[in-house]
Short mmCIF file of C-alpha atoms (C1' of nucleotides) in Angstrom, two decimals:
data_model
loop_
_atom_site.label_atom_id
_atom_site.label_comp_id
_atom_site.label_asym_id
_atom_site.label_seq_id
_atom_site.Cartn_x
_atom_site.Cartn_y
_atom_site.Cartn_z
CA UNK A 1 0.00 0.00 0.00
CA UNK A 2 1.19 3.50 -0.84
CA UNK A 3 2.26 5.83 1.94
CA UNK A 4 0.58 8.73 0.20
CA UNK A 5 -2.60 10.26 1.57
CA UNK A 6 -5.55 8.50 -0.02
CA UNK A 7 -8.22 10.92 -1.23
CA UNK A 8 -11.69 10.20 -2.61
CA UNK A 9 -13.56 12.83 -4.63
CA UNK A 10 -17.32 12.98 -4.26
CA UNK A 11 -19.12 15.50 -6.42
CA UNK A 12 -21.98 15.06 -8.84
CA UNK A 13 -20.40 17.43 -11.33
CA UNK A 14 -17.57 15.96 -13.35
CA UNK A 15 -16.25 19.46 -13.87
CA UNK A 16 -15.67 19.92 -10.16
CA UNK A 17 -14.01 16.55 -9.91
CA UNK A 18 -11.65 17.49 -12.72
CA UNK A 19 -10.99 20.76 -10.91
CA UNK A 20 -10.23 18.95 -7.68
CA UNK A 21 -7.95 16.47 -9.46
CA UNK A 22 -6.10 19.42 -10.95
CA UNK A 23 -5.61 21.00 -7.56
CA UNK A 24 -4.66 17.74 -5.87
CA UNK A 25 -1.98 17.19 -8.48
CA UNK A 26 -0.22 20.19 -6.97
CA UNK A 27 0.00 18.52 -3.58
CA UNK A 28 2.70 15.92 -3.94
CA UNK A 29 1.89 13.47 -1.15
CA UNK A 30 -1.74 12.85 -2.10
CA UNK A 31 -3.26 10.22 -4.30
CA UNK A 32 -6.80 9.88 -5.63
CA UNK A 33 -8.24 6.47 -4.77
CA UNK A 34 -11.53 7.07 -6.51
CA UNK A 35 -14.12 9.47 -7.84
CA UNK A 36 -17.82 9.27 -7.02
CA UNK A 37 -20.68 11.02 -8.76
CA UNK A 38 -23.23 9.92 -6.20
CA UNK A 39 -23.60 8.54 -2.69
CA UNK A 40 -23.74 4.91 -3.74
CA UNK A 41 -20.47 5.13 -5.63
CA UNK A 42 -18.78 6.85 -2.71
CA UNK A 43 -19.88 4.27 -0.17
CA UNK A 44 -18.59 1.52 -2.44
CA UNK A 45 -15.18 3.16 -2.60
CA UNK A 46 -15.10 3.50 1.18
CA UNK A 47 -15.93 -0.16 1.58
CA UNK A 48 -13.37 -1.39 -0.92
CA UNK A 49 -10.42 0.89 -0.22
CA UNK A 50 -8.70 2.74 2.56
CA UNK A 51 -9.59 6.44 2.35
CA UNK A 52 -7.91 9.13 4.44
CA UNK A 53 -9.85 12.11 3.14
CA UNK A 54 -13.17 12.48 1.35
CA UNK A 55 -13.80 15.74 -0.47
CA UNK A 56 -17.54 16.09 -0.91
CA UNK A 57 -20.32 18.50 -1.84
CA UNK A 58 -23.31 17.37 0.22
CA UNK A 59 -25.66 19.88 -1.35
CA UNK A 60 -26.50 18.09 -4.57
CA UNK A 61 -29.98 16.62 -4.30
CA UNK A 62 -30.38 13.14 -5.74
CA UNK A 63 -26.59 12.61 -5.66
CA UNK A 64 -25.41 13.70 -2.23
CA UNK A 65 -27.31 15.11 0.73
CA UNK A 66 -26.56 16.43 4.20
CA UNK A 67 -26.55 12.96 5.74
CA UNK A 68 -23.43 12.04 3.81
CA UNK A 69 -21.04 12.86 6.67
CA UNK A 70 -22.81 10.47 9.01
CA UNK A 71 -22.85 7.79 6.32
CA UNK A 72 -19.12 8.16 5.70
CA UNK A 73 -18.28 8.02 9.42
CA UNK A 74 -20.42 4.93 9.82
CA UNK A 75 -18.35 2.97 7.30
CA UNK A 76 -14.98 4.49 8.00
CA UNK A 77 -14.60 6.29 11.33
CA UNK A 78 -11.09 7.59 10.72
CA UNK A 79 -11.79 9.14 7.35
CA UNK A 80 -11.53 12.91 7.42
CA UNK A 81 -14.21 14.86 5.60
CA UNK A 82 -13.62 18.06 3.66
CA UNK A 83 -16.78 19.71 2.43
CA UNK A 84 -16.68 22.03 -0.57
CA UNK A 85 -20.19 23.29 -1.05
CA UNK A 86 -22.15 26.39 -1.95
CA UNK A 87 -24.74 25.89 0.73
CA UNK A 88 -25.67 29.11 2.53
CA UNK A 89 -28.26 27.73 4.93
CA UNK A 90 -26.98 28.22 8.46
CA UNK A 91 -28.96 25.47 10.13
CA UNK A 92 -27.93 22.92 7.55
CA UNK A 93 -24.29 23.92 7.83
CA UNK A 94 -24.35 23.64 11.63
CA UNK A 95 -25.91 20.23 11.30
CA UNK A 96 -23.21 19.02 8.92
CA UNK A 97 -20.45 20.42 11.12
CA UNK A 98 -21.85 18.49 14.07
CA UNK A 99 -21.75 15.30 12.02
CA UNK A 100 -17.97 15.27 12.16
CA UNK A 101 -16.89 17.29 9.15
CA UNK A 102 -13.26 18.36 9.63
CA UNK A 103 -13.10 21.15 7.09
CA UNK A 104 -15.59 23.28 5.25
CA UNK A 105 -15.06 25.46 2.19
CA UNK A 106 -17.37 27.10 -0.29
CA UNK A 107 -16.86 26.67 -4.01
CA UNK A 108 -16.23 30.39 -4.15
CA UNK A 109 -13.00 30.01 -2.18
CA UNK A 110 -9.84 30.80 -4.11
CA UNK A 111 -7.30 28.26 -5.20
CA UNK A 112 -4.81 28.78 -2.36
CA UNK A 113 -7.49 28.45 0.24
CA UNK A 114 -8.63 25.16 -1.27
CA UNK A 115 -5.05 23.86 -1.45
CA UNK A 116 -4.43 24.83 2.18
CA UNK A 117 -7.63 23.16 3.25
CA UNK A 118 -6.83 19.91 1.49
CA UNK A 119 -3.34 19.85 3.00
CA UNK A 120 -4.64 20.63 6.48
CA UNK A 121 -7.40 18.06 6.35
CA UNK A 122 -5.00 15.41 5.10
CA UNK A 123 -2.84 16.07 8.15
CA UNK A 124 -5.86 15.62 10.38
CA UNK A 125 -6.25 19.32 11.07
CA UNK A 126 -9.42 21.34 10.70
CA UNK A 127 -9.89 24.12 8.19
CA UNK A 128 -12.83 26.48 7.74
CA UNK A 129 -13.11 29.27 5.22
CA UNK A 130 -13.96 32.76 6.43
CA UNK A 131 -17.62 32.54 5.60
CA UNK A 132 -18.04 29.36 7.63
CA UNK A 133 -15.87 30.65 10.47
CA UNK A 134 -18.08 33.71 10.69
CA UNK A 135 -21.09 31.46 11.01
CA UNK A 136 -19.47 29.41 13.75
CA UNK A 137 -18.56 32.55 15.67
CA UNK A 138 -22.01 33.99 15.11
CA UNK A 139 -23.47 30.85 16.62
CA UNK A 140 -21.21 30.98 19.67
CA UNK A 141 -21.58 34.72 20.23
CA UNK A 142 -24.87 35.76 18.67
CA UNK A 143 -25.00 39.50 18.00
CA UNK A 144 -28.03 41.51 19.10
CA UNK A 145 -29.06 43.30 15.95
CA UNK A 146 -28.72 40.40 13.58
CA UNK A 147 -30.40 37.53 15.37
CA UNK A 148 -30.42 34.08 13.92
CA UNK A 149 -34.19 33.73 13.78
CA UNK A 150 -34.64 30.12 12.71
CA UNK A 151 -33.48 28.92 16.11
CA UNK A 152 -36.00 31.15 17.85
CA UNK A 153 -38.80 28.96 16.57
CA UNK A 154 -39.97 26.18 18.87
CA UNK A 155 -39.78 22.61 17.57
CA UNK A 156 -43.51 22.53 17.07
CA UNK A 157 -43.44 25.81 15.19
CA UNK A 158 -40.70 24.53 12.90
CA UNK A 159 -42.74 21.43 12.24
CA UNK A 160 -45.77 23.49 11.29
CA UNK A 161 -43.69 25.90 9.22
CA UNK A 162 -42.39 22.95 7.25
CA UNK A 163 -45.85 21.62 6.58
CA UNK A 164 -47.19 25.03 5.57
CA UNK A 165 -44.27 25.44 3.22
CA UNK A 166 -45.10 22.12 1.62
CA UNK A 167 -48.37 23.61 0.49
CA UNK A 168 -50.66 22.17 3.12
CA UNK A 169 -53.49 24.26 4.51
CA UNK A 170 -54.31 24.56 8.20
CA UNK A 171 -57.06 21.97 8.14
CA UNK A 172 -54.83 19.35 6.52
CA UNK A 173 -52.04 19.98 8.99
CA UNK A 174 -54.48 19.74 11.89
CA UNK A 175 -55.71 16.40 10.61
CA UNK A 176 -52.16 15.14 10.14
CA UNK A 177 -51.04 16.13 13.65
CA UNK A 178 -54.36 15.19 15.26
CA UNK A 179 -54.87 18.61 16.78
CA UNK A 180 -57.38 21.40 16.35
CA UNK A 181 -57.13 23.74 13.34
CA UNK A 182 -57.17 26.57 15.86
CA UNK A 183 -53.88 25.34 17.23
CA UNK A 184 -52.41 25.61 13.74
CA UNK A 185 -53.77 29.13 13.39
CA UNK A 186 -52.16 30.15 16.66
CA UNK A 187 -48.80 28.59 15.81
CA UNK A 188 -48.83 30.05 12.36
CA UNK A 189 -49.68 33.49 13.68
CA UNK A 190 -46.80 33.24 16.18
CA UNK A 191 -44.41 32.13 13.44
CA UNK A 192 -45.41 35.01 11.18
CA UNK A 193 -44.93 37.42 14.07
CA UNK A 194 -41.56 35.99 15.08
CA UNK A 195 -40.22 36.07 11.54
CA UNK A 196 -41.92 39.35 10.68
CA UNK A 197 -43.73 37.87 7.73
CA UNK A 198 -47.25 38.61 6.58
CA UNK A 199 -48.48 35.68 4.51
CA UNK A 200 -48.15 31.91 4.36
CA UNK A 201 -46.53 32.19 0.94
CA UNK A 202 -43.71 34.21 2.46
CA UNK A 203 -43.20 31.33 4.85
CA UNK A 204 -42.41 29.10 1.89
CA UNK A 205 -39.68 31.44 0.75
CA UNK A 206 -38.35 31.64 4.28
CA UNK A 207 -38.36 27.88 4.71
CA UNK A 208 -36.52 27.42 1.42
CA UNK A 209 -33.89 29.99 2.28
CA UNK A 210 -33.21 28.40 5.64
CA UNK A 211 -33.10 24.84 4.43
CA UNK A 212 -36.17 23.68 6.33
CA UNK A 213 -37.40 22.31 3.04
CA UNK A 214 -35.86 22.09 -0.39
CA UNK A 215 -37.33 22.19 -3.85
CA UNK A 216 -36.26 18.68 -4.80
CA UNK A 217 -37.85 17.06 -1.78
CA UNK A 218 -41.20 18.53 -2.69
CA UNK A 219 -41.68 16.39 -5.79
CA UNK B 1 -1.56 37.32 -32.22
CA UNK B 2 -1.74 33.56 -31.72
CA UNK B 3 -3.65 31.47 -34.21
CA UNK B 4 -5.06 29.32 -31.47
CA UNK B 5 -8.72 29.53 -30.49
CA UNK B 6 -9.09 32.12 -27.74
CA UNK B 7 -11.27 30.94 -24.87
CA UNK B 8 -12.57 32.86 -21.86
CA UNK B 9 -13.80 31.02 -18.77
CA UNK B 10 -16.68 32.57 -16.85
CA UNK B 11 -17.75 30.77 -13.71
CA UNK B 12 -18.14 32.04 -10.17
CA UNK B 13 -16.60 28.87 -8.76
CA UNK B 14 -12.84 28.67 -9.03
CA UNK B 15 -13.14 24.91 -8.84
CA UNK B 16 -15.08 24.79 -12.08
CA UNK B 17 -12.65 27.13 -13.75
CA UNK B 18 -9.79 24.85 -12.74
CA UNK B 19 -11.80 21.94 -14.07
CA UNK B 20 -12.37 23.69 -17.38
CA UNK B 21 -8.69 24.65 -17.64
CA UNK B 22 -7.81 21.02 -17.09
CA UNK B 23 -10.12 19.90 -19.85
CA UNK B 24 -9.03 22.65 -22.24
CA UNK B 25 -5.42 21.59 -21.77
CA UNK B 26 -6.39 18.40 -23.56
CA UNK B 27 -7.48 20.30 -26.67
CA UNK B 28 -4.27 21.39 -28.33
CA UNK B 29 -5.43 24.32 -30.44
CA UNK B 30 -7.12 26.30 -27.68
CA UNK B 31 -5.74 28.97 -25.40
CA UNK B 32 -7.28 30.60 -22.34
CA UNK B 33 -7.32 34.38 -22.69
CA UNK B 34 -8.83 35.01 -19.28
CA UNK B 35 -10.89 33.78 -16.36
CA UNK B 36 -13.83 35.68 -14.90
CA UNK B 37 -15.55 35.09 -11.57
CA UNK B 38 -18.34 37.55 -12.31
CA UNK B 39 -20.02 39.45 -15.12
CA UNK B 40 -17.94 42.59 -14.72
CA UNK B 41 -14.67 40.70 -15.08
CA UNK B 42 -15.95 38.87 -18.14
CA UNK B 43 -17.08 42.02 -19.91
CA UNK B 44 -13.68 43.59 -19.26
CA UNK B 45 -11.94 40.62 -20.86
CA UNK B 46 -14.23 40.85 -23.88
CA UNK B 47 -13.45 44.53 -24.28
CA UNK B 48 -9.70 44.14 -23.92
CA UNK B 49 -9.05 40.95 -25.87
CA UNK B 50 -10.28 38.98 -28.82
CA UNK B 51 -12.35 36.04 -27.60
CA UNK B 52 -13.58 33.23 -29.84
CA UNK B 53 -15.44 31.23 -27.24
CA UNK B 54 -16.85 32.07 -23.81
CA UNK B 55 -17.64 29.16 -21.53
CA UNK B 56 -20.12 30.39 -18.95
CA UNK B 57 -22.55 29.30 -16.23
CA UNK B 58 -25.32 31.91 -16.31
CA UNK B 59 -27.12 30.45 -13.32
CA UNK B 60 -25.05 31.92 -10.51
CA UNK B 61 -26.97 34.75 -8.90
CA UNK B 62 -24.91 37.81 -8.04
CA UNK B 63 -22.13 36.66 -10.40
CA UNK B 64 -23.78 35.71 -13.67
CA UNK B 65 -27.41 35.72 -14.73
CA UNK B 66 -29.49 34.73 -17.74
CA UNK B 67 -28.88 38.05 -19.49
CA UNK B 68 -25.18 37.24 -19.90
CA UNK B 69 -25.54 35.90 -23.46
CA UNK B 70 -27.11 39.14 -24.66
CA UNK B 71 -24.42 41.15 -22.87
CA UNK B 72 -21.65 39.12 -24.47
CA UNK B 73 -23.16 39.44 -27.96
CA UNK B 74 -23.53 43.18 -27.51
CA UNK B 75 -19.80 43.64 -26.96
CA UNK B 76 -18.54 40.94 -29.26
CA UNK B 77 -20.98 39.68 -31.88
CA UNK B 78 -18.78 36.94 -33.26
CA UNK B 79 -17.95 35.34 -29.92
CA UNK B 80 -19.43 31.87 -29.59
CA UNK B 81 -21.07 31.02 -26.28
CA UNK B 82 -20.91 27.64 -24.59
CA UNK B 83 -23.10 27.35 -21.53
CA UNK B 84 -22.29 24.80 -18.85
CA UNK B 85 -24.97 25.10 -16.23
CA UNK B 86 -27.14 23.06 -13.92
CA UNK B 87 -30.28 25.03 -14.62
CA UNK B 88 -33.35 22.83 -15.05
CA UNK B 89 -35.93 25.54 -15.69
CA UNK B 90 -37.30 25.05 -19.19
CA UNK B 91 -38.46 28.61 -19.81
CA UNK B 92 -35.16 30.06 -18.69
CA UNK B 93 -33.22 27.65 -20.87
CA UNK B 94 -35.35 28.47 -23.94
CA UNK B 95 -34.77 32.13 -23.28
CA UNK B 96 -31.00 31.70 -23.10
CA UNK B 97 -30.96 29.60 -26.25
CA UNK B 98 -32.82 32.34 -28.08
CA UNK B 99 -30.21 34.85 -26.99
CA UNK B 100 -27.64 33.26 -29.28
CA UNK B 101 -26.03 30.54 -27.20
CA UNK B 102 -24.26 28.10 -29.55
CA UNK B 103 -23.87 25.17 -27.20
CA UNK B 104 -25.44 24.08 -23.96
CA UNK B 105 -24.25 21.46 -21.49
CA UNK B 106 -25.09 20.61 -17.94
CA UNK B 107 -22.40 20.23 -15.30
CA UNK B 108 -23.46 16.61 -15.02
CA UNK B 109 -22.22 15.85 -18.51
CA UNK B 110 -19.26 13.52 -18.70
CA UNK B 111 -15.77 14.51 -19.69
CA UNK B 112 -15.92 13.41 -23.33
CA UNK B 113 -19.14 15.25 -23.90
CA UNK B 114 -17.63 18.44 -22.51
CA UNK B 115 -14.51 18.03 -24.65
CA UNK B 116 -16.60 17.44 -27.77
CA UNK B 117 -18.73 20.47 -27.01
CA UNK B 118 -15.74 22.75 -26.56
CA UNK B 119 -14.16 21.52 -29.78
CA UNK B 120 -17.42 21.89 -31.69
CA UNK B 121 -18.17 25.36 -30.38
CA UNK B 122 -14.63 26.50 -31.14
CA UNK B 123 -15.21 25.43 -34.75
CA UNK B 124 -18.40 27.48 -34.86
CA UNK B 125 -20.64 24.43 -34.61
CA UNK B 126 -23.50 23.96 -32.21
CA UNK B 127 -23.57 21.33 -29.48
CA UNK B 128 -26.36 20.42 -27.10
CA UNK B 129 -26.28 17.68 -24.49
CA UNK B 130 -29.07 15.11 -24.47
CA UNK B 131 -31.03 16.77 -21.70
CA UNK B 132 -31.13 20.08 -23.54
CA UNK B 133 -31.82 18.42 -26.89
CA UNK B 134 -34.80 16.66 -25.33
CA UNK B 135 -36.10 20.01 -24.17
CA UNK B 136 -35.68 21.57 -27.61
CA UNK B 137 -37.50 18.68 -29.24
CA UNK B 138 -40.20 18.77 -26.57
CA UNK B 139 -40.73 22.44 -27.39
CA UNK B 140 -40.98 21.80 -31.12
CA UNK B 141 -43.17 18.74 -30.81
CA UNK B 142 -45.00 18.97 -27.50
CA UNK B 143 -46.30 15.60 -26.38
CA UNK B 144 -49.90 15.25 -25.22
CA UNK B 145 -49.52 13.70 -21.80
CA UNK B 146 -46.64 15.83 -20.57
CA UNK B 147 -47.59 19.34 -21.58
CA UNK B 148 -45.33 22.27 -20.98
CA UNK B 149 -47.70 24.09 -18.70
CA UNK B 150 -45.94 27.39 -18.05
CA UNK B 151 -46.69 28.58 -21.56
CA UNK B 152 -50.36 27.73 -21.18
CA UNK B 153 -50.75 30.56 -18.70
CA UNK B 154 -51.92 33.87 -20.10
CA UNK B 155 -49.67 36.92 -19.61
CA UNK B 156 -51.97 38.27 -16.93
CA UNK B 157 -52.01 34.94 -15.15
CA UNK B 158 -48.23 34.80 -15.18
CA UNK B 159 -48.12 38.28 -13.75
CA UNK B 160 -50.45 37.34 -10.94
CA UNK B 161 -48.65 34.07 -10.29
CA UNK B 162 -45.43 36.02 -9.88
CA UNK B 163 -47.00 38.41 -7.40
CA UNK B 164 -48.59 35.60 -5.41
CA UNK B 165 -45.25 33.82 -5.29
CA UNK B 166 -43.66 36.97 -3.93
CA UNK B 167 -45.84 36.60 -0.89
CA UNK B 168 -48.53 39.13 -1.74
CA UNK B 169 -52.14 38.43 -0.85
CA UNK B 170 -55.08 38.96 -3.17
CA UNK B 171 -56.04 42.33 -1.76
CA UNK B 172 -52.51 43.73 -2.14
CA UNK B 173 -52.27 42.51 -5.71
CA UNK B 174 -55.67 44.00 -6.48
CA UNK B 175 -54.53 47.37 -5.11
CA UNK B 176 -51.28 47.18 -7.05
CA UNK B 177 -52.96 46.39 -10.36
CA UNK B 178 -55.95 48.65 -9.71
CA UNK B 179 -58.46 45.88 -10.21
CA UNK B 180 -61.01 44.12 -8.03
CA UNK B 181 -59.92 41.42 -5.55
CA UNK B 182 -62.50 39.21 -7.23
CA UNK B 183 -60.48 39.37 -10.42
CA UNK B 184 -57.46 38.11 -8.52
CA UNK B 185 -59.50 35.28 -7.04
CA UNK B 186 -60.68 34.25 -10.47
CA UNK B 187 -57.23 34.38 -12.02
CA UNK B 188 -55.73 32.53 -9.12
CA UNK B 189 -58.37 29.84 -9.27
CA UNK B 190 -57.75 29.42 -13.00
CA UNK B 191 -53.99 29.21 -12.45
CA UNK B 192 -54.39 26.57 -9.75
CA UNK B 193 -56.67 24.58 -12.05
CA UNK B 194 -54.36 24.84 -15.05
CA UNK B 195 -51.31 23.83 -13.06
CA UNK B 196 -53.19 21.24 -11.03
CA UNK B 197 -52.19 22.81 -7.74
CA UNK B 198 -54.31 23.19 -4.64
CA UNK B 199 -52.94 26.06 -2.59
CA UNK B 200 -51.25 29.43 -3.15
CA UNK B 201 -48.16 28.18 -1.31
CA UNK B 202 -47.70 25.50 -3.95
CA UNK B 203 -47.66 28.30 -6.48
CA UNK B 204 -44.48 29.60 -4.87
CA UNK B 205 -42.74 26.30 -5.41
CA UNK B 206 -44.01 26.17 -8.96
CA UNK B 207 -42.83 29.70 -9.73
CA UNK B 208 -39.39 28.93 -8.32
CA UNK B 209 -39.04 25.72 -10.29
CA UNK B 210 -39.97 27.43 -13.52
CA UNK B 211 -37.81 30.48 -13.03
CA UNK B 212 -40.66 32.97 -12.80
CA UNK B 213 -39.05 34.20 -9.61
CA UNK B 214 -35.86 33.30 -7.82
CA UNK B 215 -34.92 33.30 -4.19
CA UNK B 216 -32.19 35.89 -4.50
CA UNK B 217 -34.43 38.45 -6.17
CA UNK B 218 -36.84 38.31 -3.28
CA UNK B 219 -34.52 40.01 -0.83
"C1'" DT C 1 -69.08 39.96 -38.35
"C1'" DG C 2 -69.70 36.17 -35.66
"C1'" DG C 3 -66.62 33.34 -32.84
"C1'" DT C 4 -63.23 32.63 -29.34
"C1'" DA C 5 -60.18 33.55 -25.62
"C1'" DA C 6 -58.76 36.84 -22.18
"C1'" DA C 7 -59.73 39.88 -18.65
"C1'" DT C 8 -62.80 41.77 -15.72
"C1'" DT C 9 -66.44 42.03 -12.02
"C1'" DA C 10 -70.68 41.38 -8.78
"C1'" DG C 11 -73.71 38.94 -5.46
"C1'" DA C 12 -74.51 35.27 -2.55
"C1'" DC C 13 -72.55 31.99 -0.10
"C1'" DT C 14 -68.92 29.21 2.44
"C1'" DA C 15 -64.57 28.51 4.36
"C1'" DA C 16 -60.59 30.26 6.46
"C1'" DT C 17 -58.52 33.12 9.68
"C1'" DT C 18 -57.94 36.50 13.55
"C1'" DA C 19 -58.63 38.39 18.12
"C1'" DT C 20 -59.07 37.46 22.53
"C1'" DA C 21 -58.79 34.71 26.22
"C1'" DA C 22 -57.51 30.93 28.65
"C1'" DA C 23 -56.22 26.10 30.17
"C1'" DT C 24 -52.52 22.74 30.68
"C1'" DA C 25 -47.89 20.90 30.98
"C1'" DA C 26 -42.93 21.01 31.46
"C1'" DG C 27 -38.68 23.25 33.02
"C1'" DA C 28 -36.17 26.63 35.26
"C1'" DT C 29 -35.41 29.53 39.17
"C1'" DC C 30 -35.62 31.05 43.69
"C1'" DG D 1 -42.21 23.34 46.95
"C1'" DA D 2 -43.89 27.72 45.05
"C1'" DT D 3 -43.51 30.51 41.32
"C1'" DC D 4 -42.31 32.13 36.75
"C1'" DT D 5 -41.65 31.36 32.00
"C1'" DT D 6 -42.35 29.09 27.83
"C1'" DA D 7 -44.57 25.83 24.87
"C1'" DT D 8 -48.60 23.76 23.47
"C1'" DT D 9 -53.18 23.46 23.22
"C1'" DT D 10 -58.13 24.99 22.56
"C1'" DA D 11 -62.56 27.69 22.23
"C1'" DT D 12 -66.00 31.54 21.07
"C1'" DA D 13 -67.05 35.37 18.54
"C1'" DA D 14 -65.98 38.51 14.94
"C1'" DT D 15 -63.80 39.29 10.71
"C1'" DT D 16 -61.81 38.43 6.46
"C1'" DA D 17 -60.74 35.69 2.48
"C1'" DG D 18 -62.16 32.86 -1.02
"C1'" DT D 19 -65.56 30.12 -4.03
"C1'" DC D 20 -69.29 29.53 -7.21
"C1'" DT D 21 -72.11 31.19 -10.59
"C1'" DA D 22 -72.95 34.14 -13.97
"C1'" DA D 23 -72.21 37.90 -16.72
"C1'" DT D 24 -69.87 41.93 -19.24
"C1'" DT D 25 -66.27 43.94 -21.95
"C1'" DT D 26 -62.40 43.83 -24.87
"C1'" DA D 27 -59.53 42.29 -28.46
"C1'" DC D 28 -58.27 39.60 -32.02
"C1'" DC D 29 -58.89 36.14 -35.62
"C1'" DA D 30 -61.13 33.81 -39.42
#
DNA sequence: TGGTAAATTAGACTAATTATAAATAAGATC
DNA sequence: GATCTTATTTATAATTAGTCTAATTTACCA
């Protein structure tokens, strides 16, 4: 077995994989063990070969989703995960970070930043780009003026927001949760007030922006 | 001046640009004149240098949008445009194709397909990947069972759908358009019927999927 | 010039929602 | 343990939004 760092590329877009290969070629002690265009392919690689680092974009519906980190860790605990994604949804990002992702970049990061991140992750260190670092800090020390509203919703409110955003009307939600329609009205009113929205349709936009639902999952 | 084909890369993600550079390196008679991470940078390149082919992803809000083809043609009429995007919104794609895009790929296309497309576009030929070709054919010969519903909406209905999707309620729309709320109700009912939807919130999802509105423009 | 589709609206009716108020339960704090 | 807060739940009455039916106007096409 080679002593080089074994890297697996997981991205639905072949273009990004080519880009990553190109960048990895500049780091001498790394070696690509495999490329995966979807979750299934990635898990197969992890089962068949030893992988030190997985570079993955989890925000590619149908190919990779936010559960990918947990799935990777389940098969191969010691594999380090480097995320390169364009996701901007705070809650989703926090969730992924909690699932054991070592490093997190956006696809907008420049070349040097990506190279540094790959090198750091390979060595077992963590690396976060500025945008993600800001989010982590914001979570630890929330500022007053710019509050992170999604967390201010109660679990029940989030649940109802999700259902509203999926196009269900109050009566349907009430039937589904076995509670009174009035309860839905109250929750919905509180949600609208908390988020400073005025109509249920605005809730859809809000839910989409904050990753409570996503377009693909609605079909 | 070199006799090689001058190519400009326009993609907000550095990773994709690296990927494209890597692929272009395999085509001997091409040369990269410049890389642009946003519209402004691209237009500057077009003004300063001769560009035969622009490879661009127009679906990157804040960096590139669907008007990019028209903007490119305005500065440099003879420049061929190769789109590599992940957009799945029919109407938007038709629009871009009408703006003089020579070739259209998705980022999911495999390496050979991308190489062929670049080579073809550089020679002044057109190249469409299967997914896009299917859409073009579907537009020319619409099938009965799977009708392309967005076009079946009247202009007024589209207008109202857009406003509904922006979170406005019937009364607000009525005030804005100086017509009776009843008119809005009627239009909305007809839209829901035509699109086989059941609630205004579903209209938001529909409008997003078909590019009538986009998340970024709502803020 | 009659036919067709689009856009508009009203009246009567029904359903959905709000306002207000309040009960219950769980957790934290003192 | 008593109390305070927050989350969750619900109801009645009042209000608003929306549907159904039907009809009018406009514009454009054959």
